[in-house]
Coordinates of C-alpha atoms in Angstrom, one line a residue:
X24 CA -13.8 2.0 34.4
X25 CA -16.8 -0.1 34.3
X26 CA -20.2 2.0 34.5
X27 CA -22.5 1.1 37.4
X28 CA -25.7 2.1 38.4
X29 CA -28.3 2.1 41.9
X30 CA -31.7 1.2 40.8
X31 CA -34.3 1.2 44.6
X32 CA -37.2 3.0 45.1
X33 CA -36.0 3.9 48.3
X34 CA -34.0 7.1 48.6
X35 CA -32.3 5.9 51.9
X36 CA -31.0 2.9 50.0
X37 CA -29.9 4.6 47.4
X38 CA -28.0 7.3 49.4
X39 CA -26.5 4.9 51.4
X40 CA -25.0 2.3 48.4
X41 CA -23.4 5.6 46.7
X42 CA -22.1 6.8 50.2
X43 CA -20.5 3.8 51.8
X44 CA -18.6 2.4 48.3
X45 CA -15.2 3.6 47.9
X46 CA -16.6 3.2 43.5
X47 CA -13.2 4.7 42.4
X48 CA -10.6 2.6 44.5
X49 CA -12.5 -0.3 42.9
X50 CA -11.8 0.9 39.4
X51 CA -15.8 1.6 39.2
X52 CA -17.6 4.7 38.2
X53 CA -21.7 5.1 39.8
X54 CA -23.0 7.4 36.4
X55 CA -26.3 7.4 38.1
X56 CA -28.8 6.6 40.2
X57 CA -33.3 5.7 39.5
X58 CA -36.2 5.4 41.6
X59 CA -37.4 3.0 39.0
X60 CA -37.1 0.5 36.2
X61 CA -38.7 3.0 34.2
X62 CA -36.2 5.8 35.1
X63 CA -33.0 3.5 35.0
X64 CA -33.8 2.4 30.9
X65 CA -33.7 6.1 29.8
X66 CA -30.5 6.6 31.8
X67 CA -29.1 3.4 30.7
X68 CA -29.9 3.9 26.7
X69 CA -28.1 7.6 27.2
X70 CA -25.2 7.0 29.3
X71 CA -24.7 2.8 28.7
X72 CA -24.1 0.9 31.8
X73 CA -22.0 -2.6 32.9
X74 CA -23.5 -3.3 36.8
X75 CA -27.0 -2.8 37.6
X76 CA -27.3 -2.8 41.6
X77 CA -31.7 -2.8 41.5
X78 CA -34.4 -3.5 43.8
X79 CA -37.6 -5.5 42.4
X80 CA -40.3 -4.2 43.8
X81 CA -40.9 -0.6 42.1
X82 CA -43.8 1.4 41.2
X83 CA -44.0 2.2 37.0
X84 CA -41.3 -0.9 36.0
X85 CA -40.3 -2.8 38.6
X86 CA -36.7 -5.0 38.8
X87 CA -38.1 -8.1 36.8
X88 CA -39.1 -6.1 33.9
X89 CA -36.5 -3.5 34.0
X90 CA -33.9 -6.9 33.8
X91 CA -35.7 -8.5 31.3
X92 CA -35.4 -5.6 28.8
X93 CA -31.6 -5.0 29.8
X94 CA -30.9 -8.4 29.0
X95 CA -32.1 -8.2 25.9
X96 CA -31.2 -4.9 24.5
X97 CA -28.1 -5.2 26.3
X98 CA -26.6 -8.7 26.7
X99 CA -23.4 -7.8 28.3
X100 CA -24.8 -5.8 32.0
X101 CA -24.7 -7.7 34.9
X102 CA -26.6 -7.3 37.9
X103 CA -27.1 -7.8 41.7
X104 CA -30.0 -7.7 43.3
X105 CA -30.8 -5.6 46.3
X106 CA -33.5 -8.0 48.0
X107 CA -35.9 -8.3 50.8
X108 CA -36.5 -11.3 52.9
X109 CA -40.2 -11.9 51.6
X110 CA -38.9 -11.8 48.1
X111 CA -37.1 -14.3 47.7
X112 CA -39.3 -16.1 45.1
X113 CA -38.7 -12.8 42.7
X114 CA -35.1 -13.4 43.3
X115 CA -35.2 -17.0 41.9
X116 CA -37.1 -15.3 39.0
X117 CA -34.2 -12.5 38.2
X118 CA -32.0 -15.4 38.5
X119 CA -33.3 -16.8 35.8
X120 CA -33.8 -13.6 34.0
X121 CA -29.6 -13.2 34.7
X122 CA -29.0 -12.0 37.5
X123 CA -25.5 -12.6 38.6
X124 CA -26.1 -12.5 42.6
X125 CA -27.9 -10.5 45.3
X126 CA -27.5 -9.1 48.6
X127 CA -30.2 -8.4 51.6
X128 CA -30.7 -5.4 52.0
X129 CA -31.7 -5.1 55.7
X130 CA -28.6 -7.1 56.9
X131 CA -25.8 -6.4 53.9
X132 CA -22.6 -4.5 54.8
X133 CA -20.1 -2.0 52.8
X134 CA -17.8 -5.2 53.0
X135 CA -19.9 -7.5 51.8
X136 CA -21.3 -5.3 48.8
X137 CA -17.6 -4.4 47.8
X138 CA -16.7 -7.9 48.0
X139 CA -19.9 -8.7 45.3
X140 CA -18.8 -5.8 43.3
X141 CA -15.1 -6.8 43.2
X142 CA -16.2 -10.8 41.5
X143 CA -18.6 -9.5 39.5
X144 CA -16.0 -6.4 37.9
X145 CA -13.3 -9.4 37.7
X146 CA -16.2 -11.9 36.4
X147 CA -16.8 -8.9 33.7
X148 CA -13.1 -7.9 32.6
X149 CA -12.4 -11.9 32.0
X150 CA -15.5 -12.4 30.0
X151 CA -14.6 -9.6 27.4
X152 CA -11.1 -10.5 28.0
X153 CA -11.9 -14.3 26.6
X154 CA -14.1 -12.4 24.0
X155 CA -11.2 -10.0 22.8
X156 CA -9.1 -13.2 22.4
X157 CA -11.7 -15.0 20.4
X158 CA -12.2 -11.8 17.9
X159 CA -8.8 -12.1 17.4
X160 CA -8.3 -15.3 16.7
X161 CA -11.4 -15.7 14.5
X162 CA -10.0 -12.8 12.8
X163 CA -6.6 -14.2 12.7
X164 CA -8.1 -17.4 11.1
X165 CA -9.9 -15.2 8.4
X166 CA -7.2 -13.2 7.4
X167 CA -4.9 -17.0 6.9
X168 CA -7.9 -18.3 5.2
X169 CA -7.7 -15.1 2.7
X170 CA -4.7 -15.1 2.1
X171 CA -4.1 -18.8 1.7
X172 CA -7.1 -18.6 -1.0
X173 CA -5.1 -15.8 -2.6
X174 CA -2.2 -17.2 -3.0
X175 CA -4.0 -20.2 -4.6
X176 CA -5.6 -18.2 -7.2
X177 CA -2.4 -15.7 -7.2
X178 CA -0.7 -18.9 -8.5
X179 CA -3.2 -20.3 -11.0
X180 CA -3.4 -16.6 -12.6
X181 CA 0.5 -15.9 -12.9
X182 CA 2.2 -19.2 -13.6
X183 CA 1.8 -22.2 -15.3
X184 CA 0.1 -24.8 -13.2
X185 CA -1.1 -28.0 -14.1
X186 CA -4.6 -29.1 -15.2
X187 CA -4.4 -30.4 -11.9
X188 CA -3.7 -28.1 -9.6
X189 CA -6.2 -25.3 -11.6
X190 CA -9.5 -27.8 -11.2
X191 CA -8.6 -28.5 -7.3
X192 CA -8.4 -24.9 -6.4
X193 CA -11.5 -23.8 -8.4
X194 CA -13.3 -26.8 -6.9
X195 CA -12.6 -26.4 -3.6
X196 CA -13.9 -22.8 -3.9
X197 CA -17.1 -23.3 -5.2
X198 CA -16.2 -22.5 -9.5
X199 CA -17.4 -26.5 -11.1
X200 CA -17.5 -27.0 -14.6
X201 CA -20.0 -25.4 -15.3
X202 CA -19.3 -22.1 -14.0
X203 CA -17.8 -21.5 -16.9
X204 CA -16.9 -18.9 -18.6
X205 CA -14.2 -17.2 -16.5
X206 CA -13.0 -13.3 -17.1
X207 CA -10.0 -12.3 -15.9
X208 CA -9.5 -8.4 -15.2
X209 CA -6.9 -5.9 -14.5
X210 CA -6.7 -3.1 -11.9
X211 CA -4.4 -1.1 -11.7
X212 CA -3.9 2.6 -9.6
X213 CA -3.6 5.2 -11.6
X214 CA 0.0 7.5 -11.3
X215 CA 0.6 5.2 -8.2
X216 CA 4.3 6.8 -7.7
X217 CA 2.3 10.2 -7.2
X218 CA 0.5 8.5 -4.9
X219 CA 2.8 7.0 -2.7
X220 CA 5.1 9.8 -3.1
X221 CA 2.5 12.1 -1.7
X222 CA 2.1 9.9 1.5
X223 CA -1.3 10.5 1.7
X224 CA -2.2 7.1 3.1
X225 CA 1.2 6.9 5.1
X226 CA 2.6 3.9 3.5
X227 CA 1.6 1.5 0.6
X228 CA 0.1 -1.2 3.1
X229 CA -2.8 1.1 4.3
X230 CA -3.5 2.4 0.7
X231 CA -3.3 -1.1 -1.0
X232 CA -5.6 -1.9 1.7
X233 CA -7.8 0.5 1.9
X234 CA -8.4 0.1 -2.1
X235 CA -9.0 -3.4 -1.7
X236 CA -11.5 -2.9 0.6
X237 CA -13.6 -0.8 -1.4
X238 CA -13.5 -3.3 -4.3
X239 CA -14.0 -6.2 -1.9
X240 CA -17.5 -4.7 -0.9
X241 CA -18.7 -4.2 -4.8
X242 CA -17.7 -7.7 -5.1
X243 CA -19.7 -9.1 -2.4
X244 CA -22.8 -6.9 -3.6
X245 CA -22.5 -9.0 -7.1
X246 CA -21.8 -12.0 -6.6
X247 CA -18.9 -14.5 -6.1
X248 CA -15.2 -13.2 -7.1
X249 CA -12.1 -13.1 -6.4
X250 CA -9.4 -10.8 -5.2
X251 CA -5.9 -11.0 -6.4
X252 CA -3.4 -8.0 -4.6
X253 CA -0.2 -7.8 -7.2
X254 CA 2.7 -5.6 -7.3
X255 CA 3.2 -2.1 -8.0
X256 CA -0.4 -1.0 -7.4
X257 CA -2.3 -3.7 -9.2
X258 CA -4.8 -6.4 -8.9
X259 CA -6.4 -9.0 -10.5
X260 CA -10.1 -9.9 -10.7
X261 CA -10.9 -13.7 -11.1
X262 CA -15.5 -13.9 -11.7
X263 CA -17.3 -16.1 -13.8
X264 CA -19.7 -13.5 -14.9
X265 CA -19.2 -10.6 -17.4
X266 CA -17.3 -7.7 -15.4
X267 CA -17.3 -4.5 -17.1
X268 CA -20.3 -3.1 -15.0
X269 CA -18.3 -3.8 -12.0
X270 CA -15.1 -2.5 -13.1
X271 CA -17.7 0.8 -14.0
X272 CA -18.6 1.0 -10.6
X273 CA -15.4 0.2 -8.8
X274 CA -14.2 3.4 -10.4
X275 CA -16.4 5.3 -9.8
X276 CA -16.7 4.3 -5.9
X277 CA -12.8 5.0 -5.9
X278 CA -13.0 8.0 -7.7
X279 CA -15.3 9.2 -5.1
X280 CA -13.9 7.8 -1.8
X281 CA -10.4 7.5 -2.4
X282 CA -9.9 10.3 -5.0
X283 CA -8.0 7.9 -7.1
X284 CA -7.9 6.8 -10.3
X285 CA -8.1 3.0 -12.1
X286 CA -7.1 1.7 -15.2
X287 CA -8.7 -1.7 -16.0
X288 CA -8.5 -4.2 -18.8
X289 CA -10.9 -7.2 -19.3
X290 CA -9.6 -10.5 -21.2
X291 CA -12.0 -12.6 -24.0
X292 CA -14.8 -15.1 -22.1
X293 CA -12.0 -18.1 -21.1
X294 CA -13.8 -21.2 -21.5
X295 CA -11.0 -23.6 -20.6
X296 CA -9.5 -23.6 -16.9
X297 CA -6.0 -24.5 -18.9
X298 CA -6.3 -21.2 -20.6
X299 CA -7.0 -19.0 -17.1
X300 CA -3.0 -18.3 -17.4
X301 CA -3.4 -17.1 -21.0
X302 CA -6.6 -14.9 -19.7
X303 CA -4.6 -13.2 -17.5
X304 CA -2.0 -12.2 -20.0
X305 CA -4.9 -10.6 -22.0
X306 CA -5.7 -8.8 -19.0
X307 CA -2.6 -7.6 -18.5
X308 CA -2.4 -6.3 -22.5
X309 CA -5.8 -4.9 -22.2
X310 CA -4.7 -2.6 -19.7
X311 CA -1.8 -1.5 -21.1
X312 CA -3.8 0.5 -23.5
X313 CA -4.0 3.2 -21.4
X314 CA -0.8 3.9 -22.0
X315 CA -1.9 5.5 -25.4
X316 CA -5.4 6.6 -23.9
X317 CA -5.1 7.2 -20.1
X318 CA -7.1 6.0 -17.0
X319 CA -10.8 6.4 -17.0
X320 CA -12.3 3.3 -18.8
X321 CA -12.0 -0.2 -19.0
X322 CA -10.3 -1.3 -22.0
X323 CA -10.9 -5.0 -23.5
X324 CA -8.9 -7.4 -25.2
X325 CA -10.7 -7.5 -28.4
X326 CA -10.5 -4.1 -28.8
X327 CA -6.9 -2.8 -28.2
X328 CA -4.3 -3.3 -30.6
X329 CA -1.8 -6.2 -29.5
X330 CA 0.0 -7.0 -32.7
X331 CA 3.0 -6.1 -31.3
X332 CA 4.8 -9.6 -32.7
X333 CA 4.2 -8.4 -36.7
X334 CA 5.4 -4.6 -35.9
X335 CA 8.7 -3.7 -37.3
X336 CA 11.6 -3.2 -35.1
X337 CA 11.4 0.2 -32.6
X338 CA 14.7 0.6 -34.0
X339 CA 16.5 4.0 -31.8
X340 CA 18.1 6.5 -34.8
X341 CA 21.7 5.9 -33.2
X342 CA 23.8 6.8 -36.7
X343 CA 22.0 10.3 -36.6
X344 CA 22.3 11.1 -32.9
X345 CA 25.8 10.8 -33.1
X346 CA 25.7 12.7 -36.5
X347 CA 24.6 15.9 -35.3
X348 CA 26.2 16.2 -31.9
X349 CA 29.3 16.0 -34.0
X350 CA 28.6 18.5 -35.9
X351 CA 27.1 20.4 -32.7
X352 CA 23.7 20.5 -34.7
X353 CA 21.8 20.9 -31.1
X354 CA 18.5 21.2 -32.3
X355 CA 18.7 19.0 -35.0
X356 CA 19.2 16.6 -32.3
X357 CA 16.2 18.0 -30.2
X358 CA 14.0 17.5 -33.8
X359 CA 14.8 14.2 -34.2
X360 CA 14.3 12.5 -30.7
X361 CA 10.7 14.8 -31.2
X362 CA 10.1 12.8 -34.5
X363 CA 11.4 9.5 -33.2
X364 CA 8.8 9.6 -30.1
X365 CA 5.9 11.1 -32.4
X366 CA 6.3 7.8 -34.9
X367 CA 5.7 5.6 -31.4
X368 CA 2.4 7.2 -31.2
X369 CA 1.1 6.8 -34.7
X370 CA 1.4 3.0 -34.7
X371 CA 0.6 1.8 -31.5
X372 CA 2.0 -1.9 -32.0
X373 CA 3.6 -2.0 -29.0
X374 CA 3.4 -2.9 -25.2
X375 CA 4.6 0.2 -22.4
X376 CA 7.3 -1.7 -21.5
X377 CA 8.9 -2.4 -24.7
X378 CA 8.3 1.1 -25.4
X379 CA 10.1 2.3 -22.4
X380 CA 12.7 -0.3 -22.9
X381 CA 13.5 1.8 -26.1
X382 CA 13.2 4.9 -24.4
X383 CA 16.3 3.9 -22.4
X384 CA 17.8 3.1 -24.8
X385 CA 18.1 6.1 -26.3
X386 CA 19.1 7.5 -23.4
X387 CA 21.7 5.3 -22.7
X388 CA 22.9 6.1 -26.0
X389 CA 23.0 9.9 -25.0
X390 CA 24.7 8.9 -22.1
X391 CA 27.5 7.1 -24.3
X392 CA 28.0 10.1 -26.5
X393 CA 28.3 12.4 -23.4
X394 CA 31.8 9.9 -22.3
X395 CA 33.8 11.2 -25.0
X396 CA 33.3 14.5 -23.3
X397 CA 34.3 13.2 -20.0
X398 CA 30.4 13.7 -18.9
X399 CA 28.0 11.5 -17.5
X400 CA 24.3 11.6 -17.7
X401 CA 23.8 11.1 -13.8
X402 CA 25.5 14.3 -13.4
X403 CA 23.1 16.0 -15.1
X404 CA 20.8 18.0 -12.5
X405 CA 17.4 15.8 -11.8
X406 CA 14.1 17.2 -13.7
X407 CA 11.2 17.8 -12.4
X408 CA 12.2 15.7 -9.7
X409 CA 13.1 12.8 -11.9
X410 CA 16.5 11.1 -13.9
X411 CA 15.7 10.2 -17.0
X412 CA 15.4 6.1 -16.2
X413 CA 13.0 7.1 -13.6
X414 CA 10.5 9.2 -15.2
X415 CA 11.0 6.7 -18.1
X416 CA 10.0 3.3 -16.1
X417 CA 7.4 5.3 -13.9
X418 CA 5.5 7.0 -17.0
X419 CA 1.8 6.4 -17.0
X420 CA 1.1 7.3 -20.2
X421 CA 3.2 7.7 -23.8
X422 CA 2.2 11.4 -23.8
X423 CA 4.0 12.2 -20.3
X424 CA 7.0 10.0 -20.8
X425 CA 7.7 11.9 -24.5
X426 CA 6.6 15.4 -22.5
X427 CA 9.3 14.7 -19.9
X428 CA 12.1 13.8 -22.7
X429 CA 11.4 16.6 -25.3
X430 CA 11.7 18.8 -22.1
X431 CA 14.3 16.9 -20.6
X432 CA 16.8 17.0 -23.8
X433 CA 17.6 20.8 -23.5
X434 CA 18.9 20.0 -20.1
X435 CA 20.8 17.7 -21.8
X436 CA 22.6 19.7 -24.5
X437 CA 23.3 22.5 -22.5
X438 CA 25.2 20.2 -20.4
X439 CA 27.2 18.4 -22.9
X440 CA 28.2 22.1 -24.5
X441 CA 29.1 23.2 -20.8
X442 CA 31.2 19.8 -20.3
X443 CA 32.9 19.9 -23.7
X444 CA 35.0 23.2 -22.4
X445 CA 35.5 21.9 -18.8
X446 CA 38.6 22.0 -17.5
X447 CA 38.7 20.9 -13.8
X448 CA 41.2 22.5 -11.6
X449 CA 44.2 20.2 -10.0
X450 CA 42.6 20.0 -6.6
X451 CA 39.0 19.3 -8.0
X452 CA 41.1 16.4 -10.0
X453 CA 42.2 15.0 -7.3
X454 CA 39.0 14.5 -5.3
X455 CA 37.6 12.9 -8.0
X456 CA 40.1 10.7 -8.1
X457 CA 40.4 9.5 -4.2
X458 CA 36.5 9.2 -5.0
X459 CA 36.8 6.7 -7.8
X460 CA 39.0 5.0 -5.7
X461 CA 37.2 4.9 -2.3
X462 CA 33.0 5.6 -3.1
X463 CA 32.9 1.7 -2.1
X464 CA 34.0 2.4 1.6
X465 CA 32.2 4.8 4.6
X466 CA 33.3 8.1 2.2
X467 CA 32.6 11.4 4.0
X468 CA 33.7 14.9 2.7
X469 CA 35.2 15.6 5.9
X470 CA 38.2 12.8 5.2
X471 CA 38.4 13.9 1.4
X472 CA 39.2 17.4 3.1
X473 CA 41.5 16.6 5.8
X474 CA 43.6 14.6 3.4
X475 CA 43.8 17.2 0.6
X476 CA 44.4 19.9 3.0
X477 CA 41.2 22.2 2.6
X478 CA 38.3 23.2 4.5
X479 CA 35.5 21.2 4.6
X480 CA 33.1 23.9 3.4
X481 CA 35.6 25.6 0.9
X482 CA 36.3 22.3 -0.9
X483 CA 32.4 21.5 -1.2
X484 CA 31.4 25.2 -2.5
X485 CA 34.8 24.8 -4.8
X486 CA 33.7 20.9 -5.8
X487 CA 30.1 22.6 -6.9
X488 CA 31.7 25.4 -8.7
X489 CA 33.9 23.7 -10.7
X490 CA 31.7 20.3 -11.8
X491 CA 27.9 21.3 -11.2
X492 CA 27.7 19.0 -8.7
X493 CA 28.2 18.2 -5.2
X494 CA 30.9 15.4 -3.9
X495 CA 28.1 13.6 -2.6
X496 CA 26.4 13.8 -5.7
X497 CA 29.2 12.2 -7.4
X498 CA 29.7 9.6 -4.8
X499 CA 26.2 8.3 -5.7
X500 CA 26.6 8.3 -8.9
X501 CA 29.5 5.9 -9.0
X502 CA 28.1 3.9 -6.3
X503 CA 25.2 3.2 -8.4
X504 CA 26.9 3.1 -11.8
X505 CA 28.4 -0.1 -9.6
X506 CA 25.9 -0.8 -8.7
X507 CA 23.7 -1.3 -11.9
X508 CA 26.6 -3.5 -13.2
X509 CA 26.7 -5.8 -10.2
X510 CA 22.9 -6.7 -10.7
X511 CA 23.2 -7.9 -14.3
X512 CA 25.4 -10.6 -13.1
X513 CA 23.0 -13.8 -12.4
X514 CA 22.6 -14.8 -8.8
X515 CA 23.9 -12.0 -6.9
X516 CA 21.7 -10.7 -4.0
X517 CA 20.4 -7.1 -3.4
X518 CA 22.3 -7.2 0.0
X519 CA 25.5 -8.3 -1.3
X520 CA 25.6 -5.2 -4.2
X521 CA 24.5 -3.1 -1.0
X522 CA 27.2 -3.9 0.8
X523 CA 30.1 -4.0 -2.7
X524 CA 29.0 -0.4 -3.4
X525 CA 29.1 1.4 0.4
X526 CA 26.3 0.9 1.8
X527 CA 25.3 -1.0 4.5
X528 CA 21.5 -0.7 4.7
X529 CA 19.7 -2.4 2.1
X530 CA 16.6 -1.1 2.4
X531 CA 18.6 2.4 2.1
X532 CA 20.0 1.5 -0.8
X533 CA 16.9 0.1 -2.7
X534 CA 15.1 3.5 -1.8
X535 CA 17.7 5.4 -3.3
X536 CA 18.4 3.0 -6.6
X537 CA 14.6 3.2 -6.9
X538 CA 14.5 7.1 -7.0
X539 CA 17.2 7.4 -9.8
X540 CA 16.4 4.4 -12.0
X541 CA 12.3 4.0 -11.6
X542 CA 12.8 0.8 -10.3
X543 CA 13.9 -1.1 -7.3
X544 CA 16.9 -3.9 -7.9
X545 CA 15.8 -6.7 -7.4
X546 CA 13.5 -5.7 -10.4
X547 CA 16.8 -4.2 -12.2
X548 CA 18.4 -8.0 -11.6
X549 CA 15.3 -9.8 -12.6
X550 CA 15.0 -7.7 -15.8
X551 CA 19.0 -7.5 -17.2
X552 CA 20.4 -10.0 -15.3
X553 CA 22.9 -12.0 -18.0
X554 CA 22.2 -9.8 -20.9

């Protein structure tokens, strides 16, 4: 309800406007009522007010002055004033002063007064209402403007554009010639799976933006940059000044208000627009050095090791693995993947990925040696939340990812020694077989049941009994075993594997890919599609 207030040195005027105005049927609330100009201010600056009804003539501060200090403190109240015949000439003046109208006092009626209330409340509501819409379309217009200018630079930064296209978008935003030379910079959120897993921030919109904000202020207090939101938690800083005391205090600022962590990585002085591309790519290697040493600092290009193209082959000890599970030489086996991932650390040649690629590799190969047993590495209870492809892709650092496998590889043995000397009952045979032959279709345990003849409950507890894992389990693990083939074959959409493997939410089925193999699969597709 809009706030209004009676304003008359006379008490009989005053009673009389709060008595014979229905305020509430007209969707108006009276917070108060002064014997002067002086008296209204104080009420006004405590309780706010949209309607002034006032009298001029007023001992202490009379109407003219009371108005002429409302106006300007507070632009937005509108008033009527409650006028004499002899003061006319004063009403020209609070006219001028803003008034919106005013009424006699000796002849005006409740009628007329509501009537005068009603224009001015409707007068008021379309005002803000034309305001509202213009703060919204300004900001509308802002937020295109941003993001059009990101995308510019979103494209100069991670493709190959032409000398072209490069000068027109730094010109038209201000970097000439001889703004020269450029940095380009890394961000990235440290442990952001944690992050998003904890749903702190309720989804990755409002914590993407509310770190971008945060940077986007330490920006504007040093000068012109710019921006760049990525994937997966990252963003890249464009400036064409010397960054590092920037990134400094960008993590500290997030430290403290967001309780997060950053990892940055700063490329060479680029002193060719050409080259911006190639900055970027530095970057991008910079950070990745925190892989070896963790979040906490900004790491340059000229200082981290990138000589990943003259290292020797991260070659995974395949003859050896299969050597001593033959001979059942279980720790042997543990000793050497410990070895294998301790060698990774000592040289430091190479980029996360390409050691995570390797990573999965040998676990892949694990998971081939578990076949001739009739096992599968999926089946293997998760741990510590995670499947190995998961907590190999998400790994911030190389000490957690070869923590989580040196841990993880007792899981594994003890499966494959339980699975060598499995023999599966008849019954438990054949649900795994009407699995295999349906997990593509709307499966549900109750059918499986009903067809073999058992209780729904009895054949689950019997399923989990006899395997070490649920029939649900298993139908999830075929569905994505299809699932993960599908996507290497170029072109295929993520809706269309969706769909070949069961399921008829994507978005269901890109959640649930994600949480067993790290990443989502249109990633998968993009990175083993054709190989």
């Amino acid at each position: 309800m809009l706030k209004v207030m009676v304003v008359d040195d006379e008490i009989l005027v005053r009673v009389g406007v709060k008595t014979f105005v229905p305020w509430e049927q007209l969707g108006l609330r009276l917070i108060g009522e002064a014997a002067n100009g002086k008296e209204a201010l104080e009420l006004i600056r405590k309780e706010g007010c949209d309607i002034l009804l006032t009298d001029i003539q007023m001992p202490e501060m009379n109407g003219l002055e009371l108005l002429e200090i409302a106006h300007r403190e507070y632009p937005h109240i509108k008033a009527i004033i409650l006028s004499n015949y002899q003061e006319f000439h004063y009403v020209r003046k609070a006219m001028q002063l803003g008034a919106a109208d005013y009424l006699l006092k000796l002849t005006m009626e409740p009628q007329e007064m509501e009537q005068k209330l009603l224009e001015l409340k409707e007068k008021i509501l379309a005002e803000r209402s034309l305001q509202h819409f213009q703060q919204e379309l300004k900001r509308e217009l802002n937020l295109n403007v941003r993001a059009a200018r990101e995308q510019l630079f979103r494209d100069i930064l991670t493709k190959q554009c032409s000398k072209r296209e490069i000068r027109e978008c730094l010109s038209a935003f201000g970097y000439e010639s001889g703004s020269r030379p450029f940095y380009l910079s890394q961000i990235k959120i440290s442990r952001y799976e944690q992050v998003l897993a904890e749903n702190k921030y309720k989804s990755e919109k409002l914590l993407m933006y509310s770190v971008a904000n945060v940077l986007q202020e330490i920006i504007r207090k040093h000068g012109r940059g710019e921006l760049i939101e990525l994937d997966n938690g990252c963003f890249a800083l464009f400036t064409a000044w010397e960054p590092s005391s920037v990134l400094q205090e960008m993590r500290e600022s997030i430290k403290h208000y967001l309780h997060l962590d950053l990892c940055q990585g700063v490329s060479d002085p680029c002193h060719d627009e050409e080259l911006i591309h190639q900055a970027f790519e530095q970057a991008e290697l910079a950070v990745d050095a925190s892989f070896y040493e963790g979040a906490g600092r900004v790491y340059a290009y000229s200082q981290v090791s990138h000589r990943e193209a003259e290292a020797e082959a991260l070659s995974v000890p395949y003859e050896r693995m299969n050597r001593l599970i033959d001979h059942r030489e279980y720790a042997g086996l543990q000793d050497l993947v410990s070895e294998w991932l301790q060698s990774i650390g000592e040289k430091r040649y190479w980029t996360s990925e390409r050691i995570k690629e390797s990573a999965i590799q040998l676990v892949n190969y694990l998971a081939v040696l578990l076949t001739g047993h009739k096992g599968d590495i999926y089946s293997i209870p998760s741990y510590q939340g995670h499947y190995p492809h998961h907590a190999i892709r998400t790994a911030e650092t190389l000490e957690e990812m070869s923590h989580w496998i040196e841990s993880w590889i007792p899981f594994y043995i003890d499966y494959l020694k339980d699975h060598a000397q499995l023999r599966l009952r008849p019954e438990i045979q054949s649900v795994i077989r009407l699995i295999r032959e349906r997990y593509d279709t709307a499966l549900k345990v109750s059918d499986l049941a009903r067809e073999l003849g058992f209780n729904e409950a009895y054949l689950s507890t019997l399923f989990k009994k006899e395997t070490g894992e649920t029939i649900m389990d298993l139908i999830i693990r075929l569905r994505m075993e299809k699932a993960r083939s599908l996507l290497k074959e170029p072109g295929v959409k993520v809706y269309e594997v969706s769909e070949a493997v069961g399921y008829s939410d994507a978005n269901y089925f890109s959640k649930l890919f994600k949480k067993i193999e790290g990443i989502l699969p249109q990633e998968y597709h993009k990175r083993y599609a054709g190989k």
